Amino acid sequence: MTRNRDPQMNFTNGLFQKVEISKMLNEMAGIAQYLWEKGWAEGSAGNFSINVTGMFSDTERDSLSSNPVIPLSGKYPDLARALFLISGTGTRMREMADNPMGYVCFVYVGESGSDYHLIAGNQDEGSVKPTSELATHLGIQQLLIQQKSTAKVVLHAHVTELIALTQLPAFKTEEAINSLFWSMHPETMLFVPEGIGFIPYTIPGTETIARATLQELGRHKAIIWEKHGCIAVGANLAEAFDILDILAKSAKIYFLCKSTGIDPEGLSAAQTETLRTYYSGLSRGN
Ligand code: 2HA
Ligand code: ZN
């Protein structure tokens, strides 16, 4: 029998035994299943990151420094010694739904903010590396910290209905696409009163898309990447998912109406503004 000679390795394994983390794995499995069923996670599409720094003590996190170190392409000084649970690159959401631990990894950012220690979820089955959109996730996570946001989760998915909207010339501006959302489904005003940010087509996974996304996320909690997909932030996975779901519903209503050959009526600009005033007096979820 092999003996555990390295107490730090013990804790590394213990990461997944934390009650909060096992609850989170259950939530991940549920959301991964929804993303797959909705058709928003074809192949290995979709990814997420969760800031779990607060769930571990400084000592526990520091002990993770014994894990392999990997340089980052950017520098994230505000993420120094922060810990994230991140979906693995090449991960199929439909597989994650059955075995969340096998398709996630922990990313522990080093002191300098320019490298990280990798702890794969399923160490028995080889290492899981973080999503190809890591730069975007870390950039957003850093912004959330700078903004003292309560959001801990960044979720990316290929929401079919929203991608389809970005294929239509009429909806390629932030103003046009938000007017559509609010006018097709009034509840989008409750979930995203500030509207979504619109980012013209850029190659996925690049620093360029990460930078453009950051600029927009200063003012929005959801972003659409033209002809690619969306990003939403939330206090937890369910909250980020809800935002995408409600926006998708709005887009779906539009397409359903159009499929009859008749243009939808929508809310008028005046009705939308009255709704904005009404909802701004209510807390979300009412
Ligand atoms: O995770 O969706 O944008 C794969 C992707 C890349
Ligand atoms: Zn994508």
PDB file of C-alpha atoms and ligand atoms in Angstrom:
ATOM      1  CA  MET A   1       0.000   0.000   0.000  1.00  0.00           C
ATOM      2  CA  THR A   2       1.341   3.458  -0.883  1.00  0.00           C
ATOM      3  CA  ARG A   3       1.719   5.812   2.009  1.00  0.00           C
ATOM      4  CA  ASN A   4       0.937   9.474   1.808  1.00  0.00           C
ATOM      5  CA  ARG A   5       4.327  11.040   2.293  1.00  0.00           C
ATOM      6  CA  ASP A   6       3.290  14.520   1.215  1.00  0.00           C
ATOM      7  CA  PRO A   7       0.805  16.211   3.569  1.00  0.00           C
ATOM      8  CA  GLN A   8       0.180  18.918   0.927  1.00  0.00           C
ATOM      9  CA  MET A   9      -0.996  16.274  -1.535  1.00  0.00           C
ATOM     10  CA  ASN A  10      -3.427  15.206   1.152  1.00  0.00           C
ATOM     11  CA  PHE A  11      -4.992  18.629   1.185  1.00  0.00           C
ATOM     12  CA  THR A  12      -5.050  18.784  -2.608  1.00  0.00           C
ATOM     13  CA  ASN A  13      -7.231  15.712  -2.577  1.00  0.00           C
ATOM     14  CA  GLY A  14      -9.205  17.234   0.280  1.00  0.00           C
ATOM     15  CA  LEU A  15     -10.204  20.182  -1.920  1.00  0.00           C
ATOM     16  CA  PHE A  16     -13.017  18.148  -3.372  1.00  0.00           C
ATOM     17  CA  GLN A  17     -14.113  16.860   0.005  1.00  0.00           C
ATOM     18  CA  LYS A  18     -15.111  20.276   1.309  1.00  0.00           C
ATOM     19  CA  VAL A  19     -18.895  20.294   1.793  1.00  0.00           C
ATOM     20  CA  GLU A  20     -19.282  23.568  -0.132  1.00  0.00           C
ATOM     21  CA  ILE A  21     -17.330  22.119  -3.053  1.00  0.00           C
ATOM     22  CA  SER A  22     -19.377  18.929  -3.199  1.00  0.00           C
ATOM     23  CA  LYS A  23     -22.558  21.013  -3.192  1.00  0.00           C
ATOM     24  CA  MET A  24     -21.082  23.072  -5.988  1.00  0.00           C
ATOM     25  CA  LEU A  25     -20.277  19.933  -7.973  1.00  0.00           C
ATOM     26  CA  ASN A  26     -23.936  18.928  -7.724  1.00  0.00           C
ATOM     27  CA  GLU A  27     -25.012  22.329  -8.946  1.00  0.00           C
ATOM     28  CA  MET A  28     -22.520  22.072 -11.827  1.00  0.00           C
ATOM     29  CA  ALA A  29     -23.925  18.702 -12.815  1.00  0.00           C
ATOM     30  CA  GLY A  30     -27.436  20.175 -12.895  1.00  0.00           C
ATOM     31  CA  ILE A  31     -26.495  23.245 -14.926  1.00  0.00           C
ATOM     32  CA  ALA A  32     -24.342  21.175 -17.306  1.00  0.00           C
ATOM     33  CA  GLN A  33     -27.370  18.970 -17.929  1.00  0.00           C
ATOM     34  CA  TYR A  34     -29.597  22.002 -18.627  1.00  0.00           C
ATOM     35  CA  LEU A  35     -27.022  23.499 -21.004  1.00  0.00           C
ATOM     36  CA  TRP A  36     -26.879  20.223 -22.897  1.00  0.00           C
ATOM     37  CA  GLU A  37     -30.657  19.759 -22.997  1.00  0.00           C
ATOM     38  CA  LYS A  38     -31.178  23.316 -24.193  1.00  0.00           C
ATOM     39  CA  GLY A  39     -28.730  22.676 -27.048  1.00  0.00           C
ATOM     40  CA  TRP A  40     -26.426  25.413 -25.789  1.00  0.00           C
ATOM     41  CA  ALA A  41     -23.405  23.160 -25.280  1.00  0.00           C
ATOM     42  CA  GLU A  42     -22.822  21.167 -28.448  1.00  0.00           C
ATOM     43  CA  GLY A  43     -19.571  19.193 -28.560  1.00  0.00           C
ATOM     44  CA  SER A  44     -17.299  20.759 -25.977  1.00  0.00           C
ATOM     45  CA  ALA A  45     -18.937  24.184 -26.104  1.00  0.00           C
ATOM     46  CA  GLY A  46     -19.494  26.216 -22.980  1.00  0.00           C
ATOM     47  CA  ASN A  47     -17.348  26.835 -19.941  1.00  0.00           C
ATOM     48  CA  PHE A  48     -17.438  28.475 -16.534  1.00  0.00           C
ATOM     49  CA  SER A  49     -15.314  29.683 -13.660  1.00  0.00           C
ATOM     50  CA  ILE A  50     -16.250  30.063  -9.995  1.00  0.00           C
ATOM     51  CA  ASN A  51     -14.290  32.083  -7.468  1.00  0.00           C
ATOM     52  CA  VAL A  52     -13.989  29.789  -4.439  1.00  0.00           C
ATOM     53  CA  THR A  53     -11.222  31.725  -2.661  1.00  0.00           C
ATOM     54  CA  GLY A  54     -13.419  32.485   0.344  1.00  0.00           C
ATOM     55  CA  MET A  55     -14.129  28.811   1.000  1.00  0.00           C
ATOM     56  CA  PHE A  56     -10.532  28.068   1.966  1.00  0.00           C
ATOM     57  CA  SER A  57      -8.122  29.498   4.493  1.00  0.00           C
ATOM     58  CA  ASP A  58      -4.902  31.229   3.376  1.00  0.00           C
ATOM     59  CA  THR A  59      -2.926  28.256   4.697  1.00  0.00           C
ATOM     60  CA  GLU A  60      -5.043  25.749   2.785  1.00  0.00           C
ATOM     61  CA  ARG A  61      -4.660  27.725  -0.436  1.00  0.00           C
ATOM     62  CA  ASP A  62      -0.938  28.272   0.036  1.00  0.00           C
ATOM     63  CA  SER A  63      -0.415  24.546   0.385  1.00  0.00           C
ATOM     64  CA  LEU A  64      -1.625  24.201  -3.207  1.00  0.00           C
ATOM     65  CA  SER A  65       1.614  25.835  -4.415  1.00  0.00           C
ATOM     66  CA  SER A  66       3.178  22.373  -4.537  1.00  0.00           C
ATOM     67  CA  ASN A  67       1.089  21.613  -7.647  1.00  0.00           C
ATOM     68  CA  PRO A  68       2.426  22.154 -11.187  1.00  0.00           C
ATOM     69  CA  VAL A  69       2.902  25.798 -12.108  1.00  0.00           C
ATOM     70  CA  ILE A  70       1.779  27.138 -15.488  1.00  0.00           C
ATOM     71  CA  PRO A  71       2.457  30.644 -16.853  1.00  0.00           C
ATOM     72  CA  LEU A  72      -0.479  32.893 -17.776  1.00  0.00           C
ATOM     73  CA  SER A  73      -0.477  34.949 -20.974  1.00  0.00           C
ATOM     74  CA  GLY A  74      -1.630  38.034 -19.057  1.00  0.00           C
ATOM     75  CA  LYS A  75      -1.010  39.430 -15.592  1.00  0.00           C
ATOM     76  CA  TYR A  76      -3.793  39.502 -12.972  1.00  0.00           C
ATOM     77  CA  PRO A  77      -2.399  41.208  -9.855  1.00  0.00           C
ATOM     78  CA  ASP A  78      -5.795  41.339  -8.145  1.00  0.00           C
ATOM     79  CA  LEU A  79      -6.113  37.579  -8.483  1.00  0.00           C
ATOM     80  CA  ALA A  80      -2.904  36.819  -6.571  1.00  0.00           C
ATOM     81  CA  ARG A  81      -3.584  33.785  -4.316  1.00  0.00           C
ATOM     82  CA  ALA A  82      -7.177  33.519  -5.527  1.00  0.00           C
ATOM     83  CA  LEU A  83      -8.649  30.081  -6.160  1.00  0.00           C
ATOM     84  CA  PHE A  84     -11.036  29.163  -8.956  1.00  0.00           C
ATOM     85  CA  LEU A  85     -12.994  26.107  -9.917  1.00  0.00           C
ATOM     86  CA  ILE A  86     -12.969  26.035 -13.716  1.00  0.00           C
ATOM     87  CA  SER A  87     -14.406  23.745 -16.362  1.00  0.00           C
ATOM     88  CA  GLY A  88     -11.848  21.736 -18.304  1.00  0.00           C
ATOM     89  CA  THR A  89     -10.895  22.373 -21.895  1.00  0.00           C
ATOM     90  CA  GLY A  90     -12.578  19.965 -24.295  1.00  0.00           C
ATOM     91  CA  THR A  91     -15.222  19.183 -21.678  1.00  0.00           C
ATOM     92  CA  ARG A  92     -18.568  17.922 -22.886  1.00  0.00           C
ATOM     93  CA  MET A  93     -21.325  19.329 -20.690  1.00  0.00           C
ATOM     94  CA  ARG A  94     -23.345  16.165 -21.219  1.00  0.00           C
ATOM     95  CA  GLU A  95     -20.484  14.183 -19.661  1.00  0.00           C
ATOM     96  CA  MET A  96     -19.948  16.691 -16.878  1.00  0.00           C
ATOM     97  CA  ALA A  97     -23.599  16.221 -15.946  1.00  0.00           C
ATOM     98  CA  ASP A  98     -22.788  12.607 -14.951  1.00  0.00           C
ATOM     99  CA  ASN A  99     -19.372  13.183 -13.430  1.00  0.00           C
ATOM    100  CA  PRO A 100     -18.677  16.839 -12.607  1.00  0.00           C
ATOM    101  CA  MET A 101     -15.435  16.132 -10.764  1.00  0.00           C
ATOM    102  CA  GLY A 102     -13.931  14.464 -13.814  1.00  0.00           C
ATOM    103  CA  TYR A 103     -14.226  17.593 -15.939  1.00  0.00           C
ATOM    104  CA  VAL A 104     -13.188  20.469 -13.713  1.00  0.00           C
ATOM    105  CA  CYS A 105      -9.952  21.745 -12.260  1.00  0.00           C
ATOM    106  CA  PHE A 106      -8.823  24.181  -9.616  1.00  0.00           C
ATOM    107  CA  VAL A 107      -6.683  27.113 -10.700  1.00  0.00           C
ATOM    108  CA  TYR A 108      -4.710  28.670  -7.854  1.00  0.00           C
ATOM    109  CA  VAL A 109      -3.211  31.960  -9.044  1.00  0.00           C
ATOM    110  CA  GLY A 110       0.367  32.600  -7.893  1.00  0.00           C
ATOM    111  CA  GLU A 111       1.615  35.521  -5.824  1.00  0.00           C
ATOM    112  CA  SER A 112       2.709  37.470  -8.929  1.00  0.00           C
ATOM    113  CA  GLY A 113      -0.667  37.081 -10.666  1.00  0.00           C
ATOM    114  CA  SER A 114       1.153  35.877 -13.773  1.00  0.00           C
ATOM    115  CA  ASP A 115       1.058  32.114 -13.282  1.00  0.00           C
ATOM    116  CA  TYR A 116      -1.143  29.479 -11.663  1.00  0.00           C
ATOM    117  CA  HIS A 117      -1.020  26.086 -10.014  1.00  0.00           C
ATOM    118  CA  LEU A 118      -3.217  23.483 -11.595  1.00  0.00           C
ATOM    119  CA  ILE A 119      -5.134  20.881  -9.636  1.00  0.00           C
ATOM    120  CA  ALA A 120      -7.124  18.580 -11.888  1.00  0.00           C
ATOM    121  CA  GLY A 121     -10.472  17.310 -10.681  1.00  0.00           C
ATOM    122  CA  ASN A 122     -10.047  13.697 -11.526  1.00  0.00           C
ATOM    123  CA  GLN A 123      -6.415  12.983 -10.822  1.00  0.00           C
ATOM    124  CA  ASP A 124      -6.835   9.274 -11.509  1.00  0.00           C
ATOM    125  CA  GLU A 125      -7.922   9.862 -15.089  1.00  0.00           C
ATOM    126  CA  GLY A 126      -5.168  12.242 -16.129  1.00  0.00           C
ATOM    127  CA  SER A 127      -5.077  15.951 -15.865  1.00  0.00           C
ATOM    128  CA  VAL A 128      -7.923  18.278 -16.779  1.00  0.00           C
ATOM    129  CA  LYS A 129      -6.674  21.599 -18.128  1.00  0.00           C
ATOM    130  CA  PRO A 130      -8.703  24.805 -17.828  1.00  0.00           C
ATOM    131  CA  THR A 131     -10.983  26.056 -20.595  1.00  0.00           C
ATOM    132  CA  SER A 132      -9.569  27.672 -23.735  1.00  0.00           C
ATOM    133  CA  GLU A 133     -11.374  30.839 -22.594  1.00  0.00           C
ATOM    134  CA  LEU A 134      -9.229  31.056 -19.433  1.00  0.00           C
ATOM    135  CA  ALA A 135      -7.956  34.573 -20.278  1.00  0.00           C
ATOM    136  CA  THR A 136     -11.517  35.870 -20.560  1.00  0.00           C
ATOM    137  CA  HIS A 137     -12.571  34.162 -17.330  1.00  0.00           C
ATOM    138  CA  LEU A 138      -9.631  35.465 -15.302  1.00  0.00           C
ATOM    139  CA  GLY A 139      -9.999  38.945 -16.761  1.00  0.00           C
ATOM    140  CA  ILE A 140     -13.676  39.017 -15.802  1.00  0.00           C
ATOM    141  CA  GLN A 141     -13.039  37.499 -12.378  1.00  0.00           C
ATOM    142  CA  GLN A 142     -10.450  40.196 -11.722  1.00  0.00           C
ATOM    143  CA  LEU A 143     -12.898  42.889 -12.792  1.00  0.00           C
ATOM    144  CA  LEU A 144     -15.563  41.485 -10.449  1.00  0.00           C
ATOM    145  CA  ILE A 145     -13.090  41.728  -7.565  1.00  0.00           C
ATOM    146  CA  GLN A 146     -12.156  45.288  -8.521  1.00  0.00           C
ATOM    147  CA  GLN A 147     -15.842  46.198  -8.645  1.00  0.00           C
ATOM    148  CA  LYS A 148     -16.422  44.508  -5.266  1.00  0.00           C
ATOM    149  CA  SER A 149     -19.168  42.600  -7.020  1.00  0.00           C
ATOM    150  CA  THR A 150     -21.123  39.847  -5.282  1.00  0.00           C
ATOM    151  CA  ALA A 151     -20.816  37.808  -8.508  1.00  0.00           C
ATOM    152  CA  LYS A 152     -18.526  34.794  -8.214  1.00  0.00           C
ATOM    153  CA  VAL A 153     -19.487  32.905 -11.354  1.00  0.00           C
ATOM    154  CA  VAL A 154     -18.749  33.525 -15.033  1.00  0.00           C
ATOM    155  CA  LEU A 155     -20.693  31.295 -17.420  1.00  0.00           C
ATOM    156  CA  HIS A 156     -20.207  30.997 -21.170  1.00  0.00           C
ATOM    157  CA  ALA A 157     -22.618  29.067 -23.401  1.00  0.00           C
ATOM    158  CA  HIS A 158     -23.603  28.855 -27.044  1.00  0.00           C
ATOM    159  CA  VAL A 159     -27.203  29.979 -26.604  1.00  0.00           C
ATOM    160  CA  THR A 160     -28.656  29.132 -30.012  1.00  0.00           C
ATOM    161  CA  GLU A 161     -31.491  31.670 -29.948  1.00  0.00           C
ATOM    162  CA  LEU A 162     -29.131  34.521 -29.067  1.00  0.00           C
ATOM    163  CA  ILE A 163     -26.481  33.527 -31.617  1.00  0.00           C
ATOM    164  CA  ALA A 164     -29.220  33.395 -34.264  1.00  0.00           C
ATOM    165  CA  LEU A 165     -30.248  36.959 -33.412  1.00  0.00           C
ATOM    166  CA  THR A 166     -26.686  38.151 -34.066  1.00  0.00           C
ATOM    167  CA  GLN A 167     -26.948  36.716 -37.593  1.00  0.00           C
ATOM    168  CA  LEU A 168     -29.670  39.249 -38.387  1.00  0.00           C
ATOM    169  CA  PRO A 169     -28.351  42.626 -39.609  1.00  0.00           C
ATOM    170  CA  ALA A 170     -31.113  44.490 -37.719  1.00  0.00           C
ATOM    171  CA  PHE A 171     -29.776  43.376 -34.309  1.00  0.00           C
ATOM    172  CA  LYS A 172     -26.062  44.079 -34.530  1.00  0.00           C
ATOM    173  CA  THR A 173     -26.071  46.992 -32.124  1.00  0.00           C
ATOM    174  CA  GLU A 174     -26.453  47.043 -28.389  1.00  0.00           C
ATOM    175  CA  GLU A 175     -29.408  49.392 -28.650  1.00  0.00           C
ATOM    176  CA  ALA A 176     -31.320  47.348 -31.228  1.00  0.00           C
ATOM    177  CA  ILE A 177     -30.814  43.967 -29.570  1.00  0.00           C
ATOM    178  CA  ASN A 178     -31.774  45.257 -26.102  1.00  0.00           C
ATOM    179  CA  SER A 179     -34.898  46.981 -27.404  1.00  0.00           C
ATOM    180  CA  LEU A 180     -35.878  43.662 -28.906  1.00  0.00           C
ATOM    181  CA  PHE A 181     -35.319  41.752 -25.648  1.00  0.00           C
ATOM    182  CA  TRP A 182     -37.338  44.185 -23.572  1.00  0.00           C
ATOM    183  CA  SER A 183     -40.145  44.454 -26.066  1.00  0.00           C
ATOM    184  CA  MET A 184     -40.555  40.694 -26.713  1.00  0.00           C
ATOM    185  CA  HIS A 185     -40.541  39.556 -23.109  1.00  0.00           C
ATOM    186  CA  PRO A 186     -41.184  42.187 -20.434  1.00  0.00           C
ATOM    187  CA  GLU A 187     -39.441  40.169 -17.686  1.00  0.00           C
ATOM    188  CA  THR A 188     -36.075  40.722 -19.366  1.00  0.00           C
ATOM    189  CA  MET A 189     -36.383  44.256 -17.980  1.00  0.00           C
ATOM    190  CA  LEU A 190     -36.427  42.777 -14.500  1.00  0.00           C
ATOM    191  CA  PHE A 191     -33.376  40.553 -15.039  1.00  0.00           C
ATOM    192  CA  VAL A 192     -31.280  42.805 -17.270  1.00  0.00           C
ATOM    193  CA  PRO A 193     -32.531  46.402 -16.908  1.00  0.00           C
ATOM    194  CA  GLU A 194     -29.112  47.642 -18.048  1.00  0.00           C
ATOM    195  CA  GLY A 195     -29.320  45.415 -21.125  1.00  0.00           C
ATOM    196  CA  ILE A 196     -26.639  43.168 -22.541  1.00  0.00           C
ATOM    197  CA  GLY A 197     -23.312  44.215 -24.070  1.00  0.00           C
ATOM    198  CA  PHE A 198     -22.770  43.393 -27.740  1.00  0.00           C
ATOM    199  CA  ILE A 199     -19.315  42.456 -29.016  1.00  0.00           C
ATOM    200  CA  PRO A 200     -18.765  42.286 -32.765  1.00  0.00           C
ATOM    201  CA  TYR A 201     -17.282  39.042 -34.073  1.00  0.00           C
ATOM    202  CA  THR A 202     -13.733  38.243 -32.860  1.00  0.00           C
ATOM    203  CA  ILE A 203     -11.768  34.984 -32.739  1.00  0.00           C
ATOM    204  CA  PRO A 204     -12.686  33.024 -29.581  1.00  0.00           C
ATOM    205  CA  GLY A 205     -10.159  32.510 -26.804  1.00  0.00           C
ATOM    206  CA  THR A 206      -8.007  35.537 -27.649  1.00  0.00           C
ATOM    207  CA  GLU A 207      -6.829  38.468 -25.530  1.00  0.00           C
ATOM    208  CA  THR A 208      -8.782  40.738 -27.909  1.00  0.00           C
ATOM    209  CA  ILE A 209     -12.115  39.157 -27.045  1.00  0.00           C
ATOM    210  CA  ALA A 210     -11.145  39.136 -23.370  1.00  0.00           C
ATOM    211  CA  ARG A 211     -10.373  42.885 -23.456  1.00  0.00           C
ATOM    212  CA  ALA A 212     -13.543  43.794 -25.369  1.00  0.00           C
ATOM    213  CA  THR A 213     -15.602  41.692 -22.953  1.00  0.00           C
ATOM    214  CA  LEU A 214     -14.077  43.421 -19.954  1.00  0.00           C
ATOM    215  CA  GLN A 215     -14.944  46.821 -21.310  1.00  0.00           C
ATOM    216  CA  GLU A 216     -18.574  45.812 -21.722  1.00  0.00           C
ATOM    217  CA  LEU A 217     -18.836  44.000 -18.395  1.00  0.00           C
ATOM    218  CA  GLY A 218     -18.186  47.221 -16.553  1.00  0.00           C
ATOM    219  CA  ARG A 219     -21.785  48.134 -17.440  1.00  0.00           C
ATOM    220  CA  HIS A 220     -23.495  44.793 -18.019  1.00  0.00           C
ATOM    221  CA  LYS A 221     -23.921  41.379 -16.403  1.00  0.00           C
ATOM    222  CA  ALA A 222     -24.378  39.626 -19.727  1.00  0.00           C
ATOM    223  CA  ILE A 223     -22.560  39.898 -23.043  1.00  0.00           C
ATOM    224  CA  ILE A 224     -23.284  38.520 -26.477  1.00  0.00           C
ATOM    225  CA  TRP A 225     -20.355  37.622 -28.704  1.00  0.00           C
ATOM    226  CA  GLU A 226     -21.587  38.015 -32.264  1.00  0.00           C
ATOM    227  CA  LYS A 227     -22.014  34.672 -34.069  1.00  0.00           C
ATOM    228  CA  HIS A 228     -20.501  32.773 -31.140  1.00  0.00           C
ATOM    229  CA  GLY A 229     -22.329  32.839 -27.809  1.00  0.00           C
ATOM    230  CA  CYS A 230     -22.825  34.621 -24.518  1.00  0.00           C
ATOM    231  CA  ILE A 231     -21.280  35.306 -21.164  1.00  0.00           C
ATOM    232  CA  ALA A 232     -23.225  35.936 -17.973  1.00  0.00           C
ATOM    233  CA  VAL A 233     -22.061  36.617 -14.440  1.00  0.00           C
ATOM    234  CA  GLY A 234     -23.926  35.822 -11.240  1.00  0.00           C
ATOM    235  CA  ALA A 235     -23.617  35.053  -7.532  1.00  0.00           C
ATOM    236  CA  ASN A 236     -23.895  31.373  -8.448  1.00  0.00           C
ATOM    237  CA  LEU A 237     -24.274  29.180 -11.532  1.00  0.00           C
ATOM    238  CA  ALA A 238     -28.067  29.195 -11.341  1.00  0.00           C
ATOM    239  CA  GLU A 239     -28.200  32.987 -11.350  1.00  0.00           C
ATOM    240  CA  ALA A 240     -25.892  33.258 -14.383  1.00  0.00           C
ATOM    241  CA  PHE A 241     -27.896  30.552 -16.164  1.00  0.00           C
ATOM    242  CA  ASP A 242     -31.194  32.361 -15.449  1.00  0.00           C
ATOM    243  CA  ILE A 243     -29.981  35.477 -17.233  1.00  0.00           C
ATOM    244  CA  LEU A 244     -29.135  33.525 -20.382  1.00  0.00           C
ATOM    245  CA  ASP A 245     -32.378  31.590 -20.135  1.00  0.00           C
ATOM    246  CA  ILE A 246     -34.605  34.655 -19.935  1.00  0.00           C
ATOM    247  CA  LEU A 247     -32.792  36.345 -22.826  1.00  0.00           C
ATOM    248  CA  ALA A 248     -33.129  33.174 -24.884  1.00  0.00           C
ATOM    249  CA  LYS A 249     -36.850  33.097 -24.124  1.00  0.00           C
ATOM    250  CA  SER A 250     -37.238  36.622 -25.433  1.00  0.00           C
ATOM    251  CA  ALA A 251     -35.371  35.761 -28.654  1.00  0.00           C
ATOM    252  CA  LYS A 252     -37.447  32.604 -29.042  1.00  0.00           C
ATOM    253  CA  ILE A 253     -40.701  34.536 -28.821  1.00  0.00           C
ATOM    254  CA  TYR A 254     -39.424  36.790 -31.609  1.00  0.00           C
ATOM    255  CA  PHE A 255     -38.509  33.856 -33.856  1.00  0.00           C
ATOM    256  CA  LEU A 256     -41.792  32.055 -33.139  1.00  0.00           C
ATOM    257  CA  CYS A 257     -43.779  35.123 -34.153  1.00  0.00           C
ATOM    258  CA  LYS A 258     -41.668  35.607 -37.275  1.00  0.00           C
ATOM    259  CA  SER A 259     -42.206  31.965 -38.233  1.00  0.00           C
ATOM    260  CA  THR A 260     -45.913  32.712 -38.635  1.00  0.00           C
ATOM    261  CA  GLY A 261     -45.001  35.262 -41.298  1.00  0.00           C
ATOM    262  CA  ILE A 262     -46.231  38.113 -39.116  1.00  0.00           C
ATOM    263  CA  ASP A 263     -44.005  40.669 -37.404  1.00  0.00           C
ATOM    264  CA  PRO A 264     -44.457  40.619 -33.633  1.00  0.00           C
ATOM    265  CA  GLU A 265     -46.118  43.616 -32.078  1.00  0.00           C
ATOM    266  CA  GLY A 266     -43.784  43.945 -29.098  1.00  0.00           C
ATOM    267  CA  LEU A 267     -44.088  46.541 -26.371  1.00  0.00           C
ATOM    268  CA  SER A 268     -44.005  50.166 -27.444  1.00  0.00           C
ATOM    269  CA  ALA A 269     -41.095  52.364 -26.349  1.00  0.00           C
ATOM    270  CA  ALA A 270     -43.454  54.079 -23.882  1.00  0.00           C
ATOM    271  CA  GLN A 271     -44.564  50.739 -22.401  1.00  0.00           C
ATOM    272  CA  THR A 272     -40.934  49.670 -22.059  1.00  0.00           C
ATOM    273  CA  GLU A 273     -40.063  52.845 -20.168  1.00  0.00           C
ATOM    274  CA  THR A 274     -43.075  52.502 -17.858  1.00  0.00           C
ATOM    275  CA  LEU A 275     -41.989  48.952 -17.156  1.00  0.00           C
ATOM    276  CA  ARG A 276     -38.441  50.122 -16.381  1.00  0.00           C
ATOM    277  CA  THR A 277     -39.767  52.605 -13.831  1.00  0.00           C
ATOM    278  CA  TYR A 278     -42.080  50.017 -12.308  1.00  0.00           C
ATOM    279  CA  TYR A 279     -39.425  47.305 -11.990  1.00  0.00           C
ATOM    280  CA  SER A 280     -36.776  49.666 -10.671  1.00  0.00           C
ATOM    281  CA  GLY A 281     -38.985  49.975  -7.589  1.00  0.00           C
ATOM    282  CA  LEU A 282     -39.077  46.218  -7.073  1.00  0.00           C
ATOM    283  CA  SER A 283     -36.351  43.867  -6.060  1.00  0.00           C
ATOM    284  CA  ARG A 284     -35.451  41.091  -8.465  1.00  0.00           C
ATOM    285  CA  GLY A 285     -37.455  37.905  -8.184  1.00  0.00           C
ATOM    286  CA  ASN A 286     -40.737  39.590  -7.183  1.00  0.00           C
TER     287      ASN A 286
HETATM  288  O1  2HA B   1     -15.456  25.897 -24.281  1.00  0.00           O
HETATM  289  O2  2HA B   1     -17.172  27.522 -26.010  1.00  0.00           O
HETATM  290  O3  2HA B   1     -15.588  29.504 -26.757  1.00  0.00           O
HETATM  291  C1  2HA B   1     -15.461  25.991 -25.665  1.00  0.00           C
HETATM  292  C2  2HA B   1     -15.995  27.282 -26.099  1.00  0.00           C
HETATM  293  C3  2HA B   1     -15.027  28.260 -26.580  1.00  0.00           C
HETATM  294 ZN    ZN B   2     -17.743  29.368 -27.025  1.00  0.00          ZN
END
